[in-house]
Amino acid sequence: MSEESVMPEPPRCRAHGQPSWVLCQRCGNAVCPQCQVQAAVGVHCTTCAHAGRKRVAARFGAATGQPVVTYTLIGLCLAVFVGDKASPAVFKWLAFAPVLGSHEPHRFLTTTLLHAGIWHLAMNMLALYVTGSSLERVLGRGQFLALYLLGAVGGSVAVLWLSSPAATSWYTVTVGASGAVFALFAAVFVIQRHLGTDTAPILGLLVVNGIISVTVPGISWQGHLGGFVTGLLLGWLTLLLRQAVARRAVASPTTRGGQVTAKGTVTWLAPIAVAALLVVLTLVRYAVA
């Protein structure tokens, strides 16, 4: 007797009939290359991507057009990487270490422009491109930039708090956009939970990156943790404030213009609150150091 294994045929794309093993993260249907729309995690079919954009736009006020902020941030990191190779002064002026932050606070943010090597840069820029391109359209350019910058600072603040003046960590330089990128991951998770979509892919990505952060030498897990917590906090506060405005609008209806103005104002309360918290945490840490 002999046994023969029969490979199942791949499902077919509903729009074009092409066989494909790639499935839409939202509806689970096969997606051919023509229909694949890159999402923050995985791909969506064109139907789900369009429906998702409409639903998110209604809840968050999404931006249209190209993700200009994402492209600009990538361009800045690339330019600084080239400048760093050309002149050691770039690294000396931008890099962050807890011992330097008290009298040169710009380093809390500028260190996110530096990278330790080409692979460090490539991985962070790939994550920024994939996640940022989608997230910027969801949040809008201003909110996305605030999230990125606060995530970067939050990563540095975590490094500060988890270092000790009595240890070498106080004098160790940390660089990279990883803290900001982890803030973007956190925002994706918060939004997906809020919309009721599948969070397994982003959770898997976070678990893998978390394991790498704590097992590979030379990686600042403190910065990753700080960026992630900052992104979670900012996303959670933003949703709470938006829901409060929505409940008030239902309880006492106003004109559409009034609702839009209120939502626009509330949108910036969360970043302002998180920024204030990061400043306070920084001042307290240096005061007790």
Tab-separated table of N, CA and C in Angstrom, residues 124-278:
chain	number	residue	atom	x	y	z
A	124	ASN	N	14.206	49.999	12.908
A	124	ASN	CA	13.331	51.040	13.445
A	124	ASN	C	12.585	51.780	12.343
A	125	MET	N	13.266	52.065	11.234
A	125	MET	CA	12.610	52.788	10.150
A	125	MET	C	11.562	51.923	9.454
A	126	LEU	N	11.820	50.626	9.366
A	126	LEU	CA	10.819	49.726	8.793
A	126	LEU	C	9.568	49.706	9.666
A	127	ALA	N	9.768	49.592	10.976
A	127	ALA	CA	8.627	49.590	11.898
A	127	ALA	C	7.887	50.923	11.850
A	128	LEU	N	8.638	52.017	11.762
A	128	LEU	CA	8.013	53.338	11.687
A	128	LEU	C	7.221	53.490	10.396
A	129	TYR	N	7.773	53.008	9.300
A	129	TYR	CA	7.084	53.128	8.013
A	129	TYR	C	5.788	52.315	7.998
A	130	VAL	N	5.875	51.063	8.423
A	130	VAL	CA	4.705	50.182	8.359
A	130	VAL	C	3.619	50.645	9.325
A	131	THR	N	4.009	50.905	10.573
A	131	THR	CA	3.021	51.299	11.580
A	131	THR	C	2.599	52.751	11.417
A	132	GLY	N	3.571	53.625	11.186
A	132	GLY	CA	3.269	55.045	11.100
A	132	GLY	C	2.411	55.416	9.914
A	133	SER	N	2.627	54.768	8.772
A	133	SER	CA	1.855	55.104	7.575
A	133	SER	C	0.362	54.916	7.802
A	134	SER	N	0.000	53.859	8.525
A	134	SER	CA	-1.415	53.606	8.819
A	134	SER	C	-1.910	54.470	9.970
A	135	LEU	N	-1.100	54.555	11.018
A	135	LEU	CA	-1.538	55.239	12.231
A	135	LEU	C	-1.680	56.742	12.020
A	136	GLU	N	-0.828	57.314	11.201
A	136	GLU	CA	-0.925	58.759	10.944
A	136	GLU	C	-2.253	59.110	10.290
A	137	ARG	N	-2.730	58.242	9.407
A	137	ARG	CA	-4.021	58.489	8.759
A	137	ARG	C	-5.174	58.348	9.744
A	138	VAL	N	-4.986	57.503	10.744
A	138	VAL	CA	-6.034	57.293	11.740
A	138	VAL	C	-6.106	58.466	12.718
A	139	LEU	N	-4.959	58.868	13.237
A	139	LEU	CA	-4.926	59.885	14.288
A	139	LEU	C	-4.932	61.309	13.753
A	140	GLY	N	-4.458	61.487	12.537
A	140	GLY	CA	-4.215	62.834	12.044
A	140	GLY	C	-2.761	63.200	12.290
A	141	ARG	N	-2.238	64.113	11.508
A	141	ARG	CA	-0.804	64.407	11.558
A	141	ARG	C	-0.373	64.975	12.904
A	142	GLY	N	-1.140	65.906	13.443
A	142	GLY	CA	-0.752	66.528	14.706
A	142	GLY	C	-0.730	65.540	15.854
A	143	GLN	N	-1.791	64.750	15.982
A	143	GLN	CA	-1.867	63.771	17.057
A	143	GLN	C	-0.813	62.678	16.900
A	144	PHE	N	-0.559	62.280	15.669
A	144	PHE	CA	0.461	61.261	15.435
A	144	PHE	C	1.840	61.778	15.830
A	145	LEU	N	2.150	63.005	15.460
A	145	LEU	CA	3.447	63.576	15.819
A	145	LEU	C	3.584	63.698	17.333
A	146	ALA	N	2.506	64.120	18.001
A	146	ALA	CA	2.543	64.223	19.461
A	146	ALA	C	2.800	62.857	20.093
A	147	LEU	N	2.144	61.827	19.581
A	147	LEU	CA	2.348	60.469	20.088
A	147	LEU	C	3.794	60.037	19.916
A	148	TYR	N	4.346	60.279	18.750
A	148	TYR	CA	5.723	59.861	18.464
A	148	TYR	C	6.715	60.585	19.377
A	149	LEU	N	6.575	61.895	19.485
A	149	LEU	CA	7.513	62.677	20.289
A	149	LEU	C	7.403	62.335	21.774
A	150	LEU	N	6.183	62.190	22.260
A	150	LEU	CA	6.006	61.847	23.670
A	150	LEU	C	6.501	60.430	23.954
A	151	GLY	N	6.322	59.520	22.993
A	151	GLY	CA	6.860	58.174	23.160
A	151	GLY	C	8.373	58.188	23.249
A	152	ALA	N	9.002	59.039	22.426
A	152	ALA	CA	10.460	59.160	22.462
A	152	ALA	C	10.931	59.683	23.819
A	153	VAL	N	10.278	60.741	24.295
A	153	VAL	CA	10.648	61.310	25.593
A	153	VAL	C	10.333	60.328	26.717
A	154	GLY	N	9.193	59.646	26.610
A	154	GLY	CA	8.830	58.665	27.629
A	154	GLY	C	9.851	57.554	27.752
A	155	GLY	N	10.434	57.147	26.627
A	155	GLY	CA	11.485	56.142	26.673
A	155	GLY	C	12.702	56.634	27.429
A	156	SER	N	13.084	57.885	27.197
A	156	SER	CA	14.237	58.456	27.901
A	156	SER	C	13.953	58.625	29.389
A	157	VAL	N	12.725	59.010	29.723
A	157	VAL	CA	12.363	59.171	31.133
A	157	VAL	C	12.417	57.821	31.854
A	158	ALA	N	11.993	56.767	31.176
A	158	ALA	CA	12.072	55.433	31.783
A	158	ALA	C	13.527	55.025	32.010
A	159	VAL	N	14.392	55.324	31.044
A	159	VAL	CA	15.820	55.046	31.215
A	159	VAL	C	16.355	55.799	32.426
A	160	LEU	N	15.923	57.047	32.573
A	160	LEU	CA	16.349	57.864	33.709
A	160	LEU	C	15.927	57.238	35.034
A	161	TRP	N	14.668	56.836	35.138
A	161	TRP	CA	14.149	56.297	36.391
A	161	TRP	C	14.720	54.919	36.718
A	162	LEU	N	15.059	54.154	35.705
A	162	LEU	CA	15.560	52.801	35.937
A	162	LEU	C	17.086	52.745	35.942
A	163	SER	N	17.708	53.915	36.067
A	163	SER	CA	19.158	54.006	36.220
A	163	SER	C	19.475	54.533	37.616
A	164	SER	N	20.702	54.320	38.042
A	164	SER	CA	21.120	54.767	39.371
A	164	SER	C	22.425	55.545	39.278
A	165	PRO	N	22.505	56.687	39.986
A	165	PRO	CA	23.764	57.446	39.984
A	165	PRO	C	24.948	56.643	40.511
A	166	ALA	N	24.656	55.587	41.256
A	166	ALA	CA	25.729	54.764	41.809
A	166	ALA	C	26.154	53.651	40.860
A	167	ALA	N	25.480	53.545	39.708
A	167	ALA	CA	25.780	52.472	38.762
A	167	ALA	C	26.233	53.059	37.425
A	168	THR	N	26.791	52.199	36.598
A	168	THR	CA	27.258	52.653	35.279
A	168	THR	C	26.103	53.064	34.374
A	169	SER	N	24.892	52.587	34.675
A	169	SER	CA	23.737	52.920	33.840
A	169	SER	C	23.479	54.425	33.797
A	170	TRP	N	23.878	55.143	34.849
A	170	TRP	CA	23.673	56.591	34.900
A	170	TRP	C	24.523	57.308	33.851
A	171	TYR	N	25.588	56.666	33.437
A	171	TYR	CA	26.531	57.272	32.498
A	171	TYR	C	26.505	56.584	31.130
A	172	THR	N	25.586	55.642	30.958
A	172	THR	CA	25.498	54.893	29.709
A	172	THR	C	24.594	55.609	28.716
A	173	VAL	N	25.061	55.740	27.489
A	173	VAL	CA	24.298	56.418	26.438
A	173	VAL	C	23.294	55.451	25.814
A	174	THR	N	22.083	55.927	25.599
A	174	THR	CA	21.071	55.156	24.869
A	174	THR	C	20.621	55.973	23.661
A	175	VAL	N	20.472	55.307	22.527
A	175	VAL	CA	20.067	55.989	21.297
A	175	VAL	C	19.022	55.143	20.573
A	176	GLY	N	18.299	55.787	19.665
A	176	GLY	CA	17.374	55.052	18.811
A	176	GLY	C	15.933	55.508	18.946
A	177	ALA	N	15.158	55.191	17.917
A	177	ALA	CA	13.743	55.567	17.861
A	177	ALA	C	12.832	54.486	18.429
A	178	SER	N	13.411	53.486	19.085
A	178	SER	CA	12.611	52.347	19.540
A	178	SER	C	11.527	52.747	20.534
A	179	GLY	N	11.835	53.672	21.448
A	179	GLY	CA	10.826	54.102	22.408
A	179	GLY	C	9.622	54.704	21.714
A	180	ALA	N	9.870	55.548	20.714
A	180	ALA	CA	8.776	56.152	19.954
A	180	ALA	C	7.997	55.096	19.179
A	181	VAL	N	8.709	54.132	18.602
A	181	VAL	CA	8.055	53.069	17.836
A	181	VAL	C	7.169	52.216	18.749
A	182	PHE	N	7.643	51.935	19.954
A	182	PHE	CA	6.826	51.165	20.895
A	182	PHE	C	5.582	51.945	21.321
A	183	ALA	N	5.677	53.264	21.351
A	183	ALA	CA	4.487	54.073	21.628
A	183	ALA	C	3.462	53.908	20.506
A	184	LEU	N	3.942	53.805	19.272
A	184	LEU	CA	3.037	53.571	18.141
A	184	LEU	C	2.383	52.198	18.260
A	185	PHE	N	3.167	51.186	18.644
A	185	PHE	CA	2.601	49.850	18.848
A	185	PHE	C	1.483	49.897	19.895
A	186	ALA	N	1.743	50.627	20.981
A	186	ALA	CA	0.748	50.725	22.049
A	186	ALA	C	-0.527	51.391	21.551
A	187	ALA	N	-0.377	52.434	20.735
A	187	ALA	CA	-1.548	53.126	20.203
A	187	ALA	C	-2.360	52.217	19.290
A	188	VAL	N	-1.672	51.413	18.484
A	188	VAL	CA	-2.374	50.450	17.624
A	188	VAL	C	-3.193	49.491	18.482
A	189	PHE	N	-2.597	49.005	19.564
A	189	PHE	CA	-3.303	48.084	20.452
A	189	PHE	C	-4.542	48.741	21.057
A	190	VAL	N	-4.400	49.973	21.546
A	190	VAL	CA	-5.527	50.676	22.167
A	190	VAL	C	-6.657	50.882	21.160
A	191	ILE	N	-6.312	51.300	19.958
A	191	ILE	CA	-7.330	51.553	18.934
A	191	ILE	C	-8.028	50.262	18.534
A	192	GLN	N	-7.255	49.192	18.357
A	192	GLN	CA	-7.867	47.924	17.970
A	192	GLN	C	-8.790	47.399	19.063
A	193	ARG	N	-8.387	47.539	20.314
A	193	ARG	CA	-9.265	47.128	21.412
A	193	ARG	C	-10.540	47.952	21.412
A	194	HIS	N	-10.401	49.243	21.177
A	194	HIS	CA	-11.562	50.129	21.185
A	194	HIS	C	-12.529	49.797	20.054
A	195	LEU	N	-11.989	49.450	18.896
A	195	LEU	CA	-12.833	49.145	17.742
A	195	LEU	C	-13.330	47.706	17.738
A	196	GLY	N	-12.811	46.885	18.654
A	196	GLY	CA	-13.247	45.499	18.731
A	196	GLY	C	-12.646	44.600	17.673
A	197	THR	N	-11.509	45.001	17.091
A	197	THR	CA	-10.854	44.173	16.081
A	197	THR	C	-9.845	43.237	16.741
A	198	ASP	N	-9.315	42.318	15.963
A	198	ASP	CA	-8.406	41.293	16.475
A	198	ASP	C	-7.082	41.919	16.910
A	199	THR	N	-6.726	41.730	18.173
A	199	THR	CA	-5.472	42.284	18.697
A	199	THR	C	-4.355	41.246	18.765
A	200	ALA	N	-4.637	40.021	18.321
A	200	ALA	CA	-3.621	38.966	18.415
A	200	ALA	C	-2.341	39.309	17.648
A	201	PRO	N	-2.426	39.848	16.418
A	201	PRO	CA	-1.179	40.154	15.694
A	201	PRO	C	-0.301	41.177	16.409
A	202	ILE	N	-0.894	42.265	16.900
A	202	ILE	CA	-0.080	43.290	17.561
A	202	ILE	C	0.448	42.766	18.894
A	203	LEU	N	-0.330	41.932	19.587
A	203	LEU	CA	0.156	41.340	20.832
A	203	LEU	C	1.325	40.397	20.556
A	204	GLY	N	1.217	39.627	19.481
A	204	GLY	CA	2.324	38.750	19.109
A	204	GLY	C	3.581	39.536	18.791
A	205	LEU	N	3.404	40.642	18.067
A	205	LEU	CA	4.543	41.505	17.738
A	205	LEU	C	5.181	42.068	19.003
A	206	LEU	N	4.357	42.466	19.955
A	206	LEU	CA	4.871	43.023	21.205
A	206	LEU	C	5.606	41.965	22.026
A	207	VAL	N	5.071	40.757	22.055
A	207	VAL	CA	5.721	39.684	22.808
A	207	VAL	C	7.095	39.376	22.223
A	208	VAL	N	7.157	39.251	20.900
A	208	VAL	CA	8.442	38.956	20.246
A	208	VAL	C	9.454	40.062	20.524
A	209	ASN	N	9.022	41.311	20.361
A	209	ASN	CA	9.929	42.430	20.600
A	209	ASN	C	10.313	42.537	22.069
A	210	GLY	N	9.378	42.193	22.953
A	210	GLY	CA	9.694	42.219	24.377
A	210	GLY	C	10.752	41.191	24.738
A	211	ILE	N	10.632	39.996	24.164
A	211	ILE	CA	11.622	38.945	24.424
A	211	ILE	C	12.992	39.368	23.901
A	212	ILE	N	13.009	39.934	22.704
A	212	ILE	CA	14.278	40.403	22.136
A	212	ILE	C	14.886	41.493	23.012
A	213	SER	N	14.038	42.372	23.528
A	213	SER	CA	14.523	43.501	24.330
A	213	SER	C	15.254	43.051	25.587
A	214	VAL	N	14.776	41.967	26.209
A	214	VAL	CA	15.358	41.555	27.487
A	214	VAL	C	16.399	40.452	27.347
A	215	THR	N	16.529	39.879	26.163
A	215	THR	CA	17.483	38.773	26.001
A	215	THR	C	18.706	39.139	25.169
A	216	VAL	N	18.580	40.123	24.298
A	216	VAL	CA	19.709	40.504	23.442
A	216	VAL	C	20.511	41.600	24.135
A	217	PRO	N	21.801	41.397	24.349
A	217	PRO	CA	22.627	42.419	25.015
A	217	PRO	C	22.693	43.705	24.198
A	218	GLY	N	22.783	44.824	24.914
A	218	GLY	CA	22.949	46.107	24.250
A	218	GLY	C	21.657	46.792	23.862
A	219	ILE	N	20.508	46.162	24.129
A	219	ILE	CA	19.217	46.768	23.811
A	219	ILE	C	18.627	47.382	25.074
A	220	SER	N	18.151	48.606	24.964
A	220	SER	CA	17.581	49.303	26.116
A	220	SER	C	16.116	48.913	26.288
A	221	TRP	N	15.883	47.860	27.065
A	221	TRP	CA	14.500	47.464	27.324
A	221	TRP	C	13.770	48.545	28.118
A	222	GLN	N	14.528	49.338	28.876
A	222	GLN	CA	13.911	50.419	29.638
A	222	GLN	C	13.261	51.445	28.707
A	223	GLY	N	13.975	51.788	27.623
A	223	GLY	CA	13.423	52.734	26.661
A	223	GLY	C	12.200	52.187	25.952
A	224	HIS	N	12.239	50.903	25.617
A	224	HIS	CA	11.084	50.271	24.978
A	224	HIS	C	9.879	50.295	25.913
A	225	LEU	N	10.121	49.942	27.172
A	225	LEU	CA	9.036	49.917	28.157
A	225	LEU	C	8.452	51.310	28.357
A	226	GLY	N	9.328	52.306	28.480
A	226	GLY	CA	8.849	53.666	28.684
A	226	GLY	C	8.021	54.178	27.520
A	227	GLY	N	8.467	53.905	26.300
A	227	GLY	CA	7.702	54.322	25.135
A	227	GLY	C	6.352	53.634	25.069
A	228	PHE	N	6.332	52.339	25.374
A	228	PHE	CA	5.084	51.584	25.321
A	228	PHE	C	4.082	52.092	26.355
A	229	VAL	N	4.540	52.299	27.581
A	229	VAL	CA	3.647	52.791	28.636
A	229	VAL	C	3.130	54.187	28.289
A	230	THR	N	3.990	55.020	27.737
A	230	THR	CA	3.566	56.361	27.333
A	230	THR	C	2.488	56.288	26.260
A	231	GLY	N	2.681	55.412	25.277
A	231	GLY	CA	1.677	55.250	24.228
A	231	GLY	C	0.356	54.731	24.763
A	232	LEU	N	0.420	53.769	25.684
A	232	LEU	CA	-0.802	53.254	26.304
A	232	LEU	C	-1.541	54.353	27.054
A	233	LEU	N	-0.800	55.111	27.852
A	233	LEU	CA	-1.418	56.162	28.654
A	233	LEU	C	-2.048	57.233	27.769
A	234	LEU	N	-1.324	57.647	26.745
A	234	LEU	CA	-1.847	58.679	25.857
A	234	LEU	C	-3.077	58.185	25.103
A	235	GLY	N	-3.023	56.953	24.607
A	235	GLY	CA	-4.173	56.404	23.896
A	235	GLY	C	-5.388	56.266	24.790
A	236	TRP	N	-5.168	55.791	26.009
A	236	TRP	CA	-6.270	55.602	26.956
A	236	TRP	C	-6.904	56.936	27.338
A	237	LEU	N	-6.073	57.936	27.641
A	237	LEU	CA	-6.604	59.253	28.001
A	237	LEU	C	-7.371	59.880	26.843
A	238	THR	N	-6.841	59.737	25.643
A	238	THR	CA	-7.512	60.309	24.475
A	238	THR	C	-8.892	59.706	24.289
A	239	LEU	N	-8.993	58.387	24.423
A	239	LEU	CA	-10.290	57.731	24.275
A	239	LEU	C	-11.260	58.155	25.371
A	240	LEU	N	-10.777	58.251	26.604
A	240	LEU	CA	-11.645	58.676	27.702
A	240	LEU	C	-12.214	60.068	27.454
A	241	LEU	N	-11.364	60.979	27.018
A	241	LEU	CA	-11.808	62.349	26.785
A	241	LEU	C	-12.778	62.426	25.612
A	242	ARG	N	-12.497	61.684	24.557
A	242	ARG	CA	-13.398	61.686	23.402
A	242	ARG	C	-14.756	61.092	23.766
A	243	GLN	N	-14.747	60.039	24.564
A	243	GLN	CA	-16.008	59.432	24.984
A	243	GLN	C	-16.804	60.382	25.868
A	244	ALA	N	-16.102	61.156	26.701
A	244	ALA	CA	-16.786	62.135	27.543
A	244	ALA	C	-17.474	63.196	26.693
A	245	VAL	N	-16.783	63.659	25.646
A	245	VAL	CA	-17.381	64.646	24.745
A	245	VAL	C	-18.584	64.049	24.022
A	246	ALA	N	-18.450	62.779	23.598
A	246	ALA	CA	-19.555	62.131	22.887
A	246	ALA	C	-20.778	61.983	23.785
A	247	ARG	N	-20.553	61.611	25.058
A	247	ARG	CA	-21.685	61.469	25.984
A	247	ARG	C	-22.357	62.809	26.235
A	248	ARG	N	-21.553	63.855	26.357
A	248	ARG	CA	-22.131	65.183	26.574
A	248	ARG	C	-22.925	65.632	25.361
A	249	ALA	N	-22.435	65.287	24.171
A	249	ALA	CA	-23.143	65.670	22.952
A	249	ALA	C	-24.494	64.979	22.861
A	250	VAL	N	-24.543	63.716	23.323
A	250	VAL	CA	-25.811	62.986	23.307
A	250	VAL	C	-26.768	63.549	24.350
A	251	ALA	N	-26.220	63.883	25.529
A	251	ALA	CA	-27.063	64.392	26.611
A	251	ALA	C	-27.618	65.775	26.303
A	252	SER	N	-26.804	66.626	25.680
A	252	SER	CA	-27.248	67.980	25.340
A	252	SER	C	-26.780	68.303	23.931
A	253	PRO	N	-27.564	67.939	22.929
A	253	PRO	CA	-27.162	68.136	21.535
A	253	PRO	C	-26.838	69.596	21.236
A	254	THR	N	-25.778	69.800	20.468
A	254	THR	CA	-25.385	71.134	20.022
A	254	THR	C	-25.243	71.110	18.517
A	255	THR	N	-24.826	72.199	17.983
A	255	THR	CA	-24.581	72.232	16.546
A	255	THR	C	-23.375	71.378	16.223
A	256	ARG	N	-23.294	70.949	14.974
A	256	ARG	CA	-22.163	70.123	14.561
A	256	ARG	C	-20.852	70.883	14.723
A	257	GLY	N	-20.872	72.170	14.426
A	257	GLY	CA	-19.667	72.974	14.571
A	257	GLY	C	-19.180	73.004	16.000
A	258	GLY	N	-20.128	73.100	16.949
A	258	GLY	CA	-19.745	73.101	18.356
A	258	GLY	C	-19.148	71.787	18.785
A	259	GLN	N	-19.699	70.679	18.277
A	259	GLN	CA	-19.170	69.365	18.620
A	259	GLN	C	-17.761	69.186	18.074
A	260	VAL	N	-17.538	69.615	16.843
A	260	VAL	CA	-16.217	69.483	16.241
A	260	VAL	C	-15.190	70.306	17.004
A	261	THR	N	-15.578	71.533	17.405
A	261	THR	CA	-14.661	72.384	18.160
A	261	THR	C	-14.311	71.757	19.497
A	262	ALA	N	-15.324	71.219	20.194
A	262	ALA	CA	-15.079	70.586	21.487
A	262	ALA	C	-14.170	69.378	21.339
A	263	LYS	N	-14.417	68.563	20.313
A	263	LYS	CA	-13.587	67.377	20.104
A	263	LYS	C	-12.155	67.773	19.765
A	264	GLY	N	-12.004	68.819	18.959
A	264	GLY	CA	-10.664	69.268	18.608
A	264	GLY	C	-9.895	69.771	19.813
A	265	THR	N	-10.588	70.466	20.723
A	265	THR	CA	-9.931	70.960	21.938
A	265	THR	C	-9.546	69.815	22.855
A	266	VAL	N	-10.466	68.889	23.047
A	266	VAL	CA	-10.223	67.753	23.932
A	266	VAL	C	-9.070	66.894	23.417
A	267	THR	N	-8.956	66.809	22.100
A	267	THR	CA	-7.910	65.994	21.492
A	267	THR	C	-6.534	66.329	22.045
A	268	TRP	N	-6.300	67.608	22.336
A	268	TRP	CA	-4.966	68.030	22.775
A	268	TRP	C	-4.797	68.021	24.287
A	269	LEU	N	-5.859	67.769	25.037
A	269	LEU	CA	-5.717	67.715	26.487
A	269	LEU	C	-4.891	66.510	26.919
A	270	ALA	N	-5.071	65.384	26.236
A	270	ALA	CA	-4.333	64.171	26.605
A	270	ALA	C	-2.830	64.331	26.383
A	271	PRO	N	-2.364	64.786	25.203
A	271	PRO	CA	-0.922	64.993	25.038
A	271	PRO	C	-0.344	66.005	26.017
A	272	ILE	N	-1.097	67.062	26.306
A	272	ILE	CA	-0.609	68.064	27.253
A	272	ILE	C	-0.451	67.453	28.641
A	273	ALA	N	-1.430	66.646	29.054
A	273	ALA	CA	-1.365	66.007	30.370
A	273	ALA	C	-0.194	65.033	30.452
A	274	VAL	N	0.009	64.245	29.405
A	274	VAL	CA	1.114	63.280	29.404
A	274	VAL	C	2.454	64.007	29.399
A	275	ALA	N	2.558	65.081	28.621
A	275	ALA	CA	3.799	65.857	28.587
A	275	ALA	C	4.107	66.439	29.965
A	276	ALA	N	3.073	66.960	30.637
A	276	ALA	CA	3.273	67.514	31.977
A	276	ALA	C	3.732	66.434	32.952
A	277	LEU	N	3.149	65.252	32.843
A	277	LEU	CA	3.536	64.143	33.716
A	277	LEU	C	5.000	63.760	33.497
A	278	LEU	N	5.432	63.717	32.251
A	278	LEU	CA	6.823	63.367	31.954
A	278	LEU	C	7.788	64.410	32.511
